[in-house]
């Protein structure tokens, strides 16, 4: 059994602020929220319940990553932590692209083909 030193864990949590992957994730999540809201308002499909559930989902993803990432780092699993974050960055990037497409922003056909549901 491995015992985790609380001071090292606290240091890992503090390093999250400087982590480029975490910074990119937060920006992408915020941009996804923004594009989702604009899409709903532009399409006159504003739904407060759907919006609230979306915000809760985004919040839970960020909390999960911010909680798990330092533990991955302490256990020497930094590449897996980065892959975990990159997966969510890619998922949110796809969501942003879909939102932009539904708002009428021109999306190249090769991109549309790869992200169609």
XYZ file of C-alpha atoms in Angstrom:
117
model
C 0.000 0.000 0.000
C 1.281 3.423 -0.927
C 0.936 6.293 1.511
C 0.489 9.691 -0.108
C 2.228 12.613 1.555
C -0.299 15.420 2.045
C 2.288 18.137 1.418
C 3.235 16.583 -1.918
C -0.433 16.262 -2.802
C -1.029 19.912 -1.933
C 1.946 20.886 -4.101
C 0.453 18.913 -7.006
C -2.854 20.744 -6.592
C -0.996 24.066 -6.619
C 0.810 23.083 -9.834
C -2.524 22.669 -11.616
C -2.666 26.446 -12.103
C 0.557 26.322 -14.139
C -0.363 23.199 -16.120
C -0.918 24.050 -19.801
C -3.254 21.077 -20.339
C -5.508 22.182 -17.479
C -5.473 25.788 -18.704
C -6.445 24.700 -22.216
C -9.177 22.461 -20.814
C -10.720 25.311 -18.814
C -10.668 27.625 -21.848
C -12.206 24.949 -24.084
C -14.930 24.151 -21.532
C -15.794 27.842 -21.167
C -15.857 28.281 -24.953
C -18.104 25.211 -25.308
C -20.506 26.682 -22.748
C -20.485 30.009 -24.600
C -21.059 28.469 -28.038
C -23.802 26.247 -26.633
C -25.594 29.227 -25.124
C -25.269 31.287 -28.309
C -26.489 28.329 -30.372
C -29.555 27.966 -28.151
C -30.346 31.677 -28.256
C -29.719 32.015 -31.985
C -31.872 29.000 -32.784
C -34.518 30.211 -30.321
C -34.207 26.877 -28.540
C -33.250 28.297 -25.162
C -34.073 25.745 -22.478
C -33.105 26.538 -18.900
C -33.271 22.888 -17.800
C -31.052 21.747 -20.656
C -28.660 24.634 -19.985
C -28.478 23.869 -16.271
C -27.834 20.176 -16.912
C -25.095 21.125 -19.371
C -23.443 23.422 -16.831
C -23.593 20.684 -14.184
C -22.018 18.209 -16.624
C -19.210 20.631 -17.457
C -18.635 21.379 -13.783
C -18.474 17.677 -12.903
C -15.940 16.989 -15.671
C -13.698 19.833 -14.479
C -14.012 18.716 -10.835
C -13.200 15.119 -11.812
C -10.078 16.171 -13.687
C -8.905 18.651 -11.061
C -9.357 15.994 -8.388
C -7.820 13.053 -10.253
C -4.896 14.768 -11.992
C -2.746 15.366 -8.867
C -3.187 11.740 -7.786
C -2.117 10.494 -11.213
C 0.955 12.727 -10.962
C 1.891 11.513 -7.489
C 1.569 7.901 -8.579
C 3.947 8.493 -11.494
C 1.195 8.255 -14.076
C 1.687 11.691 -15.638
C 1.341 10.434 -19.250
C -2.019 8.867 -18.372
C -3.143 12.063 -16.644
C -2.227 14.062 -19.743
C -4.020 11.580 -22.012
C -7.085 11.823 -19.757
C -7.122 15.618 -20.078
C -6.391 15.532 -23.826
C -9.367 13.212 -24.328
C -11.668 15.792 -22.758
C -10.042 18.653 -24.672
C -10.690 16.768 -27.926
C -14.284 15.975 -26.911
C -14.992 19.608 -26.127
C -13.298 20.746 -29.351
C -15.643 18.478 -31.307
C -18.617 19.881 -29.393
C -17.501 23.448 -30.140
C -17.150 22.608 -33.838
C -20.647 21.093 -33.863
C -22.071 24.162 -32.106
C -20.399 26.505 -34.582
C -21.715 24.449 -37.500
C -25.258 24.553 -36.107
C -24.956 28.330 -35.736
C -24.182 28.642 -39.450
C -20.428 29.139 -39.260
C -18.885 27.504 -42.346
C -17.063 24.292 -41.424
C -14.814 22.566 -44.002
C -16.399 19.421 -45.447
C -13.516 17.162 -44.377
C -14.123 18.262 -40.775
C -17.897 17.744 -41.055
C -17.379 14.205 -42.354
C -15.251 13.257 -39.359
C -17.490 14.668 -36.643
C -20.920 13.633 -37.910
C -22.871 11.748 -35.282
